[in-house]
Coordinates of C-alpha atoms in Angstrom, one line a residue:
M1 CA 164.8 91.5 130.2
A2 CA 168.0 91.4 131.8
A3 CA 171.1 91.1 129.1
A4 CA 172.0 87.2 128.7
T5 CA 176.1 86.6 130.5
T6 CA 178.7 85.0 128.3
A7 CA 181.5 83.2 129.1
S8 CA 184.3 85.4 129.4
P9 CA 187.4 84.7 126.5
P10 CA 190.3 83.4 128.1
P11 CA 193.8 85.1 128.4
P12 CA 195.0 86.2 125.4
F13 CA 198.8 84.4 124.3
D14 CA 200.8 88.0 124.6
P15 CA 204.3 87.6 126.8
V16 CA 205.2 89.9 129.5
N17 CA 208.8 90.1 128.3
L18 CA 210.5 89.7 133.0
F19 CA 213.9 89.5 131.1
L20 CA 214.6 93.9 130.0
D21 CA 216.7 95.8 132.2
N22 CA 215.1 97.5 135.4
N23 CA 211.9 95.8 135.0
P24 CA 210.6 95.9 138.5
I25 CA 208.9 92.9 138.1
E26 CA 212.6 90.9 137.4
S27 CA 213.5 92.6 141.1
H28 CA 210.8 90.8 142.8
L29 CA 210.9 87.8 141.1
Q30 CA 214.7 87.6 140.7
H31 CA 215.1 85.7 144.2
F32 CA 212.7 83.3 144.3
I33 CA 213.0 80.7 142.5
T34 CA 216.2 80.0 145.4
T35 CA 218.3 76.9 144.7
P36 CA 220.9 75.9 146.7
S37 CA 223.4 75.6 143.2
L38 CA 221.0 77.6 140.5
Q39 CA 220.3 80.8 140.2
W40 CA 217.2 81.1 138.2
H41 CA 216.2 84.2 136.2
P42 CA 212.7 85.5 134.5
I43 CA 212.0 85.6 130.8
L44 CA 208.3 85.7 130.3
S45 CA 205.1 85.7 131.9
N46 CA 201.0 84.8 130.7
L47 CA 198.2 84.9 132.7
C48 CA 195.5 82.2 131.9
S49 CA 192.5 81.1 132.8
F50 CA 193.7 77.6 133.8
P51 CA 194.0 76.4 137.9
A52 CA 196.9 74.9 139.4
A53 CA 195.9 71.1 138.2
V54 CA 195.5 71.7 135.4
F55 CA 198.9 72.8 134.8
E56 CA 200.3 69.6 136.4
E57 CA 198.2 67.8 133.9
V58 CA 199.1 69.5 130.7
M59 CA 202.6 69.6 132.3
L60 CA 203.0 65.7 132.6
N61 CA 202.1 64.9 129.5
L62 CA 204.2 67.8 127.9
I63 CA 207.2 65.4 129.7
R64 CA 205.5 62.7 128.0
N65 CA 205.3 64.3 125.5
P66 CA 208.2 66.1 124.1
N67 CA 207.9 65.6 120.5
L68 CA 204.8 68.1 121.1
N69 CA 207.3 71.1 121.7
S70 CA 210.3 70.0 119.7
G71 CA 209.9 68.2 116.4
Y72 CA 213.0 67.5 116.7
L73 CA 211.9 64.3 119.1
F74 CA 210.6 60.7 118.9
R75 CA 209.5 60.5 122.4
A76 CA 210.6 60.5 126.5
D77 CA 211.3 56.8 127.6
I78 CA 210.1 57.0 131.0
L79 CA 213.3 55.8 133.6
F80 CA 212.7 56.9 136.9
D81 CA 209.2 58.2 138.9
D82 CA 208.7 58.2 142.1
C83 CA 204.8 58.3 142.3
V84 CA 204.2 55.1 140.7
G85 CA 207.4 53.9 141.8
H86 CA 208.3 53.1 138.3
R87 CA 212.5 52.5 136.7
A88 CA 214.0 52.1 133.8
G89 CA 212.6 48.7 131.7
D90 CA 208.3 49.6 133.4
E91 CA 206.0 50.2 130.6
V92 CA 204.6 53.5 131.2
E93 CA 201.2 54.7 129.6
D94 CA 201.2 57.0 126.9
E95 CA 199.8 60.1 127.0
H96 CA 198.9 62.4 123.9
G97 CA 198.2 66.4 124.4
P98 CA 196.2 67.8 120.9
A99 CA 198.1 67.4 118.1
H100 CA 200.5 70.2 117.5
E101 CA 203.8 69.9 117.4
G102 CA 205.8 72.6 117.7
R103 CA 209.1 73.0 117.4
F104 CA 212.6 74.8 118.8
R105 CA 213.8 76.4 115.2
S106 CA 217.2 77.8 114.7
D107 CA 218.3 79.3 111.0
D108 CA 222.0 78.9 111.2
R109 CA 221.5 75.0 112.7
E110 CA 224.3 72.6 111.6
K111 CA 224.3 68.9 111.1
K112 CA 227.5 68.2 111.3
E113 CA 227.7 64.8 112.4
D114 CA 230.7 65.2 113.7
E115 CA 229.4 67.9 116.0
R116 CA 226.8 66.1 117.2
P117 CA 228.0 61.9 119.1
E118 CA 226.4 59.8 119.7
V119 CA 225.1 58.8 123.6
T120 CA 225.8 55.4 124.7
G121 CA 224.9 53.4 127.4
N122 CA 222.9 51.1 128.9
A123 CA 219.6 52.9 127.9
T124 CA 217.8 50.5 130.4
A125 CA 220.0 50.5 133.8
V126 CA 219.0 52.6 136.9
V127 CA 218.7 56.7 136.9
E128 CA 219.1 58.3 139.2
P129 CA 217.0 61.8 139.4
M130 CA 219.6 64.6 140.1
E131 CA 218.8 66.2 143.7
I132 CA 217.4 69.6 143.6
Q133 CA 215.2 71.8 146.8
V134 CA 213.8 75.2 146.6
H135 CA 212.9 77.3 149.5
G136 CA 209.8 77.5 150.7
Y137 CA 208.3 74.6 147.9
T138 CA 207.9 70.9 148.4
R139 CA 208.8 68.8 146.2
A140 CA 205.5 66.6 144.9
R141 CA 207.2 64.3 142.1
T142 CA 210.3 63.7 140.3
I143 CA 210.8 62.0 137.4
V144 CA 214.0 60.9 135.2
R145 CA 213.1 60.7 131.3
K146 CA 214.9 59.8 128.5
L147 CA 214.5 62.6 125.1
I148 CA 214.5 60.0 122.3
P149 CA 216.3 62.2 119.1
R150 CA 213.4 61.9 115.6
N151 CA 217.9 62.3 113.7
P152 CA 220.1 59.8 116.7
Q153 CA 222.6 60.2 113.8
V154 CA 222.0 64.2 113.4
D155 CA 220.8 64.4 117.4
R156 CA 221.5 62.6 120.9
A157 CA 219.8 61.8 123.6
L158 CA 219.7 63.1 126.1
L159 CA 219.0 62.3 130.1
Q160 CA 216.6 65.3 131.6
T161 CA 215.2 65.3 135.7
C162 CA 211.6 67.1 136.0
C163 CA 210.4 68.1 139.5
F164 CA 207.0 68.9 140.4
F165 CA 206.7 71.3 144.0
S166 CA 203.8 73.3 145.3
S167 CA 203.8 75.7 148.0
D168 CA 201.9 78.7 149.1
A169 CA 203.9 81.0 149.8
P170 CA 202.5 84.5 148.3
V171 CA 204.9 86.6 145.5
L172 CA 203.2 88.9 144.1
D173 CA 200.2 89.3 145.7
V174 CA 201.0 91.6 149.4
L175 CA 198.8 91.7 151.7
P176 CA 197.1 94.7 153.6
E177 CA 198.2 95.7 157.5
Q178 CA 195.8 94.5 160.5
E179 CA 195.3 95.8 163.5
P180 CA 197.0 92.1 165.7
L181 CA 193.7 90.2 166.9
Q182 CA 194.1 87.7 169.4
G183 CA 192.2 84.5 170.0
Q184 CA 189.5 82.6 167.8
E185 CA 189.5 86.4 166.5
Q186 CA 193.8 85.7 165.2
E187 CA 192.9 81.8 164.1
Q188 CA 189.9 83.3 161.9
R189 CA 191.8 86.2 160.1
Q190 CA 195.4 83.0 159.8
K191 CA 192.6 81.1 157.8
Q192 CA 192.4 83.5 155.8
E193 CA 195.1 84.9 154.7
H194 CA 196.3 81.5 153.5
E195 CA 193.3 81.1 152.2
Q196 CA 194.3 84.7 150.0
R197 CA 197.7 83.5 149.2
P198 CA 198.1 82.6 146.1
K199 CA 198.8 78.7 145.3
Q200 CA 202.9 78.2 143.3
H201 CA 203.4 75.1 141.3
L202 CA 206.6 74.8 140.0
V203 CA 208.0 72.4 137.1
I204 CA 211.4 72.0 137.0
Y205 CA 213.8 70.8 134.3
L206 CA 217.1 69.8 134.6
P207 CA 219.5 68.4 132.0
H208 CA 222.1 65.2 132.9
A209 CA 224.6 68.0 131.6
S210 CA 227.8 69.8 133.1
C211 CA 228.1 72.0 130.5
P212 CA 226.1 73.7 127.6
S213 CA 228.3 72.1 124.9
E214 CA 227.1 68.5 126.7
I215 CA 224.0 69.4 125.4
P216 CA 221.9 68.9 122.5
F217 CA 220.6 70.9 120.2
Y218 CA 216.6 70.6 121.4
H219 CA 217.2 71.3 124.0
P220 CA 217.8 75.2 125.2
P221 CA 221.2 75.3 126.2
V222 CA 220.8 76.0 130.0
Q223 CA 221.2 74.1 133.1
G224 CA 217.8 74.6 134.3
V225 CA 213.9 75.6 132.9
A226 CA 211.4 76.4 134.9
F227 CA 207.5 76.5 135.0
L228 CA 205.9 78.4 137.7
H229 CA 201.7 78.7 138.0
S230 CA 200.9 81.6 140.6
S231 CA 197.2 80.9 141.2
T232 CA 194.7 83.4 143.4
H233 CA 192.1 81.4 144.4
P234 CA 192.8 77.4 144.8
H235 CA 189.6 76.3 146.0
T236 CA 187.1 77.5 143.0
H237 CA 186.4 75.8 140.7
T238 CA 185.4 78.6 138.1
P239 CA 188.0 79.6 135.8
T240 CA 189.9 82.6 137.6
I241 CA 192.6 84.4 136.4
S242 CA 196.3 83.1 137.1
N243 CA 199.3 83.7 135.9
I244 CA 202.3 81.0 134.2
S245 CA 205.9 81.9 133.6
I246 CA 209.2 80.7 132.1
Y247 CA 213.1 81.4 134.3
Y248 CA 216.0 79.6 132.8
A249 CA 219.1 78.8 134.9
W250 CA 222.5 79.1 133.1
F251 CA 225.8 77.3 134.0
T252 CA 228.6 78.9 136.2
T253 CA 231.8 78.3 136.9
S254 CA 231.5 78.7 140.6
P255 CA 228.4 78.8 143.3
P256 CA 225.2 81.9 142.5
S257 CA 226.3 84.9 143.9
P258 CA 223.5 87.0 142.8
A259 CA 225.8 90.5 143.8
D260 CA 228.7 88.9 141.3
Q261 CA 227.4 87.7 139.0
P262 CA 226.2 89.4 135.7
T263 CA 223.1 89.1 134.8
P264 CA 223.6 86.4 131.6
D265 CA 222.8 87.5 127.7
L266 CA 219.8 85.9 127.0
S267 CA 220.8 85.4 122.9
P268 CA 217.3 85.4 120.4
R269 CA 216.9 81.6 119.5
L270 CA 216.9 81.0 124.1
S271 CA 214.2 84.1 124.0
R272 CA 212.4 82.1 121.3
T273 CA 212.6 78.8 122.7
A274 CA 211.1 80.4 125.9
R275 CA 208.4 81.6 123.6
H276 CA 207.1 78.9 122.1
L277 CA 207.6 76.0 124.9
L278 CA 205.1 79.2 126.9
E279 CA 203.3 79.3 124.3
I280 CA 203.3 75.7 124.5
L281 CA 201.6 75.2 127.4
H282 CA 199.0 77.9 127.4
K283 CA 197.9 76.9 124.4
H284 CA 197.4 72.9 126.4
G285 CA 196.0 74.4 129.4
Q286 CA 193.5 76.9 127.8
G287 CA 192.2 73.7 126.0
T288 CA 192.1 71.8 128.3
L289 CA 190.4 73.6 130.3
A290 CA 187.1 74.6 127.1
G291 CA 186.9 70.1 127.4
Y292 CA 189.6 69.6 124.2
V293 CA 189.3 65.5 124.1
K294 CA 191.9 63.7 122.0
R295 CA 189.7 62.2 119.0
V296 CA 192.0 59.6 118.0
Q297 CA 195.3 57.6 120.4
H298 CA 198.5 56.2 119.1
D299 CA 200.0 53.5 119.9
T300 CA 197.1 51.0 120.5
I301 CA 198.8 48.1 119.1
I302 CA 202.4 48.6 119.3
P303 CA 204.0 50.1 122.0
Q304 CA 205.4 53.7 120.1
A305 CA 209.1 52.7 121.6
R306 CA 209.2 49.6 119.7
Y307 CA 207.3 51.4 116.3
Q308 CA 210.0 53.9 116.7
N309 CA 212.8 51.8 117.1
T310 CA 212.2 49.6 114.7
Y311 CA 211.7 53.1 112.4
T312 CA 214.5 55.2 112.6
A313 CA 216.6 51.1 111.8
L314 CA 214.9 51.3 109.0
K315 CA 215.1 55.0 107.8
A316 CA 218.4 54.8 108.5
R317 CA 219.0 51.8 105.8
H318 CA 216.4 53.2 103.2
A319 CA 216.3 57.1 103.0
K320 CA 219.1 58.1 101.5
R321 CA 218.7 55.5 98.9
L322 CA 215.1 55.7 98.7
L323 CA 215.1 59.8 98.1
A324 CA 218.1 59.8 96.2
N325 CA 216.1 57.1 93.7
W326 CA 213.2 58.8 93.1
A327 CA 211.6 58.8 90.2
E328 CA 207.6 59.7 90.4
A329 CA 206.1 62.8 90.1
T330 CA 205.3 63.1 93.7
D331 CA 206.6 64.2 96.4
G332 CA 209.1 61.3 97.5
A333 CA 210.3 62.2 101.0
K334 CA 206.6 62.5 102.1
H335 CA 205.4 58.5 99.8
A336 CA 209.6 56.9 101.3
F337 CA 208.5 58.6 104.8
E338 CA 205.0 57.1 104.3
D339 CA 206.1 53.5 103.5
L340 CA 209.2 53.3 105.6
G341 CA 206.4 54.2 108.8
I342 CA 204.2 51.3 107.1
A343 CA 206.9 48.8 107.1
A344 CA 208.2 49.7 110.4
F345 CA 204.5 48.7 111.4
L346 CA 203.7 45.6 109.9
T347 CA 207.3 44.3 110.7
E348 CA 206.3 44.8 114.7
V349 CA 202.8 43.0 114.4
W350 CA 204.2 40.4 112.3
R351 CA 206.7 39.8 115.4
D352 CA 203.6 39.3 117.2
M353 CA 202.6 37.2 115.1
G354 CA 204.9 34.8 115.8
Y355 CA 207.2 35.8 111.7
R356 CA 210.7 35.8 111.7
P357 CA 212.4 36.9 108.4
S358 CA 214.1 35.1 106.3
G359 CA 217.0 37.9 105.9
P360 CA 218.6 39.8 109.2
P361 CA 216.8 40.8 113.0
L362 CA 215.8 44.1 112.9
R363 CA 216.5 44.3 117.1
A364 CA 219.0 45.7 118.9
N365 CA 220.2 42.5 121.1
G366 CA 220.2 40.5 117.3
A367 CA 217.9 37.8 119.5
E368 CA 215.5 35.6 117.9
D369 CA 212.5 34.0 119.8
E370 CA 212.2 29.6 119.5
Q371 CA 209.4 29.8 118.8
T372 CA 208.1 32.4 115.5
Q373 CA 207.5 30.5 112.4
E374 CA 208.7 31.4 108.5
F375 CA 206.3 34.0 107.5
P376 CA 204.2 32.8 105.1
G377 CA 204.1 35.9 102.8
F378 CA 202.5 39.4 102.1
V379 CA 200.6 40.1 98.8
D380 CA 200.5 44.4 98.6
L381 CA 197.2 44.8 96.2
G382 CA 198.0 47.4 94.3
C383 CA 201.8 48.4 95.3
G384 CA 201.7 51.6 93.3
N385 CA 205.3 53.0 92.7
G386 CA 206.5 49.2 94.9
V387 CA 208.2 51.0 97.7
L388 CA 207.1 49.2 100.1
V389 CA 207.2 45.7 98.8
D390 CA 211.1 47.4 97.9
I391 CA 211.1 47.7 102.0
L392 CA 209.8 45.0 103.2
I393 CA 211.8 43.0 100.6
R394 CA 215.4 43.9 101.3
E395 CA 214.6 43.4 105.3
G396 CA 213.4 39.7 104.6
W397 CA 209.9 39.3 104.3
T398 CA 209.5 37.5 100.9
G399 CA 206.5 38.7 99.8
W400 CA 205.0 40.7 96.6
G401 CA 203.0 42.7 95.0
F402 CA 200.7 44.5 92.0
D403 CA 199.5 47.1 90.2
A404 CA 196.8 47.7 87.2
R405 CA 200.0 49.4 85.2
R406 CA 203.7 49.4 85.9
R407 CA 205.5 53.0 87.4
K408 CA 208.7 54.4 86.5
S409 CA 210.5 53.5 90.8
W410 CA 209.9 49.2 89.5
S411 CA 213.1 50.1 87.2
T412 CA 215.0 52.3 90.4
F413 CA 214.9 48.6 92.2
T414 CA 217.2 45.2 92.1
E415 CA 216.4 42.5 89.9
R416 CA 215.0 40.4 92.6
V417 CA 212.5 42.9 94.0
Q418 CA 211.4 44.1 90.7
V419 CA 210.4 40.6 89.6
C420 CA 208.2 41.1 92.6
L421 CA 206.3 44.1 91.2
K422 CA 203.7 42.9 88.8
E423 CA 201.7 44.7 86.6
R424 CA 198.3 42.9 86.9
I425 CA 194.2 43.7 87.4
L426 CA 192.2 42.3 89.4
I427 CA 188.9 40.5 89.3
P428 CA 187.6 39.4 92.1
A429 CA 187.1 35.6 92.3
P430 CA 183.3 36.6 93.5
L431 CA 182.7 38.1 90.7
L432 CA 183.3 35.9 87.9
P433 CA 180.4 33.8 88.2
T434 CA 178.4 36.0 87.1
A435 CA 180.8 38.1 84.3
T436 CA 180.1 37.9 80.9
S437 CA 183.1 37.9 79.3
L438 CA 186.5 39.4 80.8
P439 CA 188.7 42.1 78.9
I440 CA 190.8 40.5 76.1
D441 CA 195.3 40.1 76.4
C442 CA 194.2 41.2 79.8
P443 CA 196.9 39.8 83.0
G444 CA 194.8 39.0 85.3
L445 CA 194.3 38.1 89.0
S446 CA 191.0 36.3 90.4
G447 CA 193.0 36.9 94.6
L448 CA 192.4 34.1 95.5
F449 CA 195.6 34.0 97.4
P450 CA 197.5 30.6 99.5
A451 CA 196.7 29.9 103.0
H452 CA 197.7 31.8 105.3
T453 CA 199.3 34.8 103.7
F454 CA 199.4 38.5 104.6
L455 CA 197.5 40.8 102.6
I456 CA 198.2 44.8 102.3
A457 CA 195.9 47.4 101.0
N458 CA 198.2 50.5 101.2
H459 CA 195.4 53.5 100.3
A460 CA 194.1 50.7 97.8
D461 CA 190.7 52.6 96.3
E462 CA 189.0 49.9 94.4
L463 CA 190.5 47.7 96.0
T464 CA 190.3 48.5 100.0
A465 CA 186.0 47.6 100.0
W466 CA 186.8 44.3 98.9
T467 CA 190.5 42.7 101.0
P468 CA 188.2 41.6 104.2
L469 CA 187.2 39.4 101.5
L470 CA 189.8 38.3 99.4
A471 CA 191.2 37.3 103.0
A472 CA 188.7 35.5 103.9
L473 CA 188.0 33.2 100.7
A474 CA 192.2 31.8 102.2
D475 CA 192.1 30.2 105.1
H476 CA 193.5 31.6 108.0
T477 CA 194.3 35.0 106.0
S478 CA 195.3 38.1 107.6
F479 CA 195.1 41.9 106.3
L480 CA 196.2 45.3 107.2
I481 CA 194.8 48.1 105.1
I482 CA 194.7 51.6 105.4
P483 CA 192.0 53.3 103.7
C484 CA 192.5 56.2 101.8
C485 CA 189.1 57.3 98.9
S486 CA 186.6 55.8 99.0
H487 CA 184.8 53.5 96.0
D488 CA 182.6 50.6 96.1
F489 CA 181.7 47.5 95.3
S490 CA 182.2 48.3 91.7
G491 CA 185.2 50.2 91.7
A492 CA 183.4 54.0 90.9
K493 CA 183.6 56.2 94.2
F494 CA 181.2 57.1 96.3
R495 CA 180.9 58.1 99.1
A496 CA 180.6 55.6 102.5
P497 CA 177.0 55.6 104.0
R498 CA 177.0 57.4 107.7
P499 CA 177.5 54.6 110.2
P500 CA 174.0 54.1 112.5
R501 CA 173.0 56.0 115.5
P502 CA 173.8 54.0 119.0
S503 CA 170.7 53.3 120.4
S504 CA 171.7 54.5 123.7
S505 CA 172.3 58.6 122.3
P506 CA 169.9 61.3 121.6
S507 CA 167.2 61.1 118.7
S508 CA 169.6 64.6 117.8
S509 CA 171.7 63.9 114.9
S510 CA 173.3 66.9 114.8
S511 CA 176.5 64.0 115.9
L512 CA 175.9 62.4 112.6
S513 CA 176.4 65.3 110.6
T514 CA 180.1 66.4 111.8
V515 CA 180.9 62.1 110.3
S516 CA 184.1 63.1 107.7
A517 CA 183.4 61.3 104.7
Y518 CA 186.8 59.6 105.7
A519 CA 185.5 58.6 109.2
A520 CA 182.8 57.2 107.4
L521 CA 184.7 55.0 104.7
V522 CA 186.1 53.7 108.1
H523 CA 183.5 52.5 109.6
W524 CA 181.8 51.6 106.6
T525 CA 185.2 48.0 105.7
T526 CA 185.1 48.1 109.0
D527 CA 182.0 47.0 109.2
I528 CA 182.5 44.8 106.1
A529 CA 185.1 42.9 108.0
E530 CA 183.8 42.1 110.9
C531 CA 180.8 41.3 109.0
L532 CA 183.0 38.4 107.9
G533 CA 184.3 37.0 111.6
Y534 CA 187.4 39.5 111.9
E535 CA 188.8 41.8 115.4
V536 CA 189.1 44.6 113.6
E537 CA 192.0 45.5 115.8
R538 CA 192.5 49.8 115.0
E539 CA 196.0 52.2 114.7
W540 CA 196.6 55.6 114.1
L541 CA 200.1 55.3 112.0
R542 CA 202.6 57.8 112.9
I543 CA 202.9 58.6 109.9
P544 CA 203.2 62.3 107.4
S545 CA 199.9 61.9 106.3
T546 CA 195.8 62.4 106.9
R547 CA 194.6 59.0 106.0
N548 CA 196.4 57.4 108.8
A549 CA 193.9 55.0 110.2
A550 CA 195.2 51.1 109.9
L551 CA 193.0 48.4 109.8
L552 CA 194.1 45.0 111.1
G553 CA 192.3 41.8 110.9
R554 CA 194.5 39.0 112.0
R555 CA 192.0 36.9 113.6
R556 CA 188.3 35.3 112.6
R557 CA 186.2 35.3 116.2
V558 CA 183.7 32.3 115.1
A559 CA 183.7 29.8 111.7
V560 CA 181.0 30.2 109.0
G561 CA 178.2 28.2 109.3
E562 CA 178.0 28.1 112.8
E563 CA 176.1 29.2 115.5
G564 CA 176.2 33.7 115.7
G565 CA 179.6 33.1 113.5
A566 CA 181.0 35.1 110.5
M567 CA 178.9 35.7 107.4
S568 CA 180.1 33.7 104.2
V569 CA 181.4 36.8 101.3
E570 CA 178.3 35.5 99.0
E571 CA 176.4 37.2 101.8
V572 CA 178.6 39.7 102.6
L573 CA 178.7 41.0 98.7
R574 CA 174.4 40.5 99.2
K575 CA 173.8 42.6 101.8
F576 CA 176.5 45.4 101.0
V577 CA 175.7 45.5 97.4
G578 CA 171.8 44.2 97.5
G579 CA 171.2 46.5 100.4
G580 CA 172.7 49.4 98.8
D581 CA 174.5 51.3 101.5
G582 CA 178.2 49.6 99.0
G583 CA 177.0 51.3 95.8
G584 CA 173.5 49.2 95.6
R585 CA 171.0 50.6 94.1
A586 CA 167.6 50.1 97.0
G587 CA 164.9 48.2 96.0
V588 CA 166.4 46.7 93.4
G589 CA 167.0 42.8 93.6
A590 CA 170.7 41.5 95.2
E591 CA 171.5 39.3 92.5
E592 CA 170.2 41.6 89.2
E593 CA 172.8 44.4 91.3
L594 CA 175.8 41.4 91.7
V595 CA 175.0 41.5 88.4
R596 CA 175.6 44.9 87.5
V597 CA 178.5 45.3 90.0
T598 CA 180.9 42.5 87.6
R599 CA 180.1 44.4 84.8
E600 CA 180.5 48.1 85.8
W601 CA 184.5 45.9 87.3
I602 CA 185.2 44.6 84.4
E603 CA 184.4 47.6 82.3
R604 CA 186.9 49.4 84.0
A605 CA 189.3 47.0 84.2
E606 CA 189.4 46.6 80.0
A607 CA 189.1 50.5 79.7
L608 CA 192.5 50.2 82.0
H609 CA 194.1 47.8 80.4
K610 CA 193.2 50.2 77.1
K611 CA 194.9 52.9 79.3
T612 CA 197.7 51.7 79.9
K613 CA 198.3 50.1 76.3
E614 CA 198.6 53.4 74.3
K615 CA 200.8 54.8 77.4
K616 CA 203.8 52.1 77.3
T617 CA 202.9 52.5 73.0
K618 CA 204.1 55.9 73.0
G619 CA 206.7 55.5 74.9
A620 CA 208.1 53.5 72.6
G621 CA 207.5 54.9 69.9
R622 CA 210.0 57.8 71.4
H623 CA 212.4 55.5 71.6

């Protein structure tokens, strides 16, 4: 019996240093990339098994998403693209690669603001690309991007021209000498030699800077960076061994002359950066070849640039204050930046809904649409530390939040914010008819909010499943749910049921066995909202949390009672509680289950209220 064949493993990332003295490969490549005004030096090289098409796909993705290479960058705004006729001000479809965020790191980085002034100028002005020609290459595409830093108070933006080239000139492989032929045989040999020549694909980055001092920290202080892909068998679709390498072009004070110019020094930082850039290219290329598909897509509701610009403005206004006054035992940086991101997302969602805050606008131009209307108000269900409420109120959005117990952070906020944070326990209105008793001396809420109120359930746990129902109880009420921990309608922890298999899918349940508990919770919560008639929009927020799914319900498809319309709140409760897929017991009547759910919810509310009172009593005793 013949042995079973297995696919060869991809070449590991173990780059060859081409910058070493007396390196024979360096002497051959030193003058390969020749341009009129730049002198290129090869730095590192590594084998790969992905073809040129994958190389160009990955490089385009890295150009559009520079945050994959540097954690100091937010994004790239595409100002010019001759392939699609794009210029500044046009929208560009965003692409995202594997979820990896590399960084240009340096232990000796100095963050002195006076050394990194902000870039001035009109971001939407037409920007022309830098001109560059490479001997023996044909330019296929030119893009000009603006690199947007994560912290504009420390790093400045940078314009950069990115060029795609291709060539079939041989580089390393030298074709063997053969006897001269004539006629048809000569034509066949020339065709064969042409097909055997390694195809070269080149991408060059050129920063719009005239000297190293104009280069921000996140970019290597060089005049150019080049990535070369050399493919030995360009016409085959099977993986073959190819080569990728990275080059630097240093700044020079005079036109380059290889005979006169000494080899520049490769600093440790430049060496680390070259290795990092080549490693990201290798990783993403091999991943794409293996069929990697990004599981989630960001910016499906709010464009990336709008969200990040608002986030940057909010962070500049609030981050320092929030971190300095942090009073909780939890990680202040994580929670503060997470809530800043959610506040930025809500701000842009509300603006899209036609609302305006009563405070100053966040948009850079300061203009307000005449069609906007006064914001009707928000309620943050289970507001926790209250940071999100604090940010929104300071930004002019009216609203309030409540939680079962008061947090230490509340006392650090202004009086204006503190009066908007209430210690309350929610007894959902649909449970009140079946309640036999209510907590004594417990300030409660029924969840009946005014029409048009926007409900926020940010990691609200027990209130997550109830949020769509509470929204449906009021007219024209919208919501944003960011699920975290899974709880049923009684408030008990449970694992949300796996989503049903689509009718077109195979009978095998292997795909469902990989559904995570969080994915099941997101699907289950979405199902509840959709049964109520909401059009649920899903977004994966750019926040420092793995629980970053956002479910936005701002429109209801069909009214309750109409043909093919939404289910009522009572019908949804009977379906999810009595049907056994929302914490209910299978085979038990819906009414009986609803009584049990009500009893357990109130018991938990009483226990929580009692625990809160005991903590207050102990705290008062210490004084």
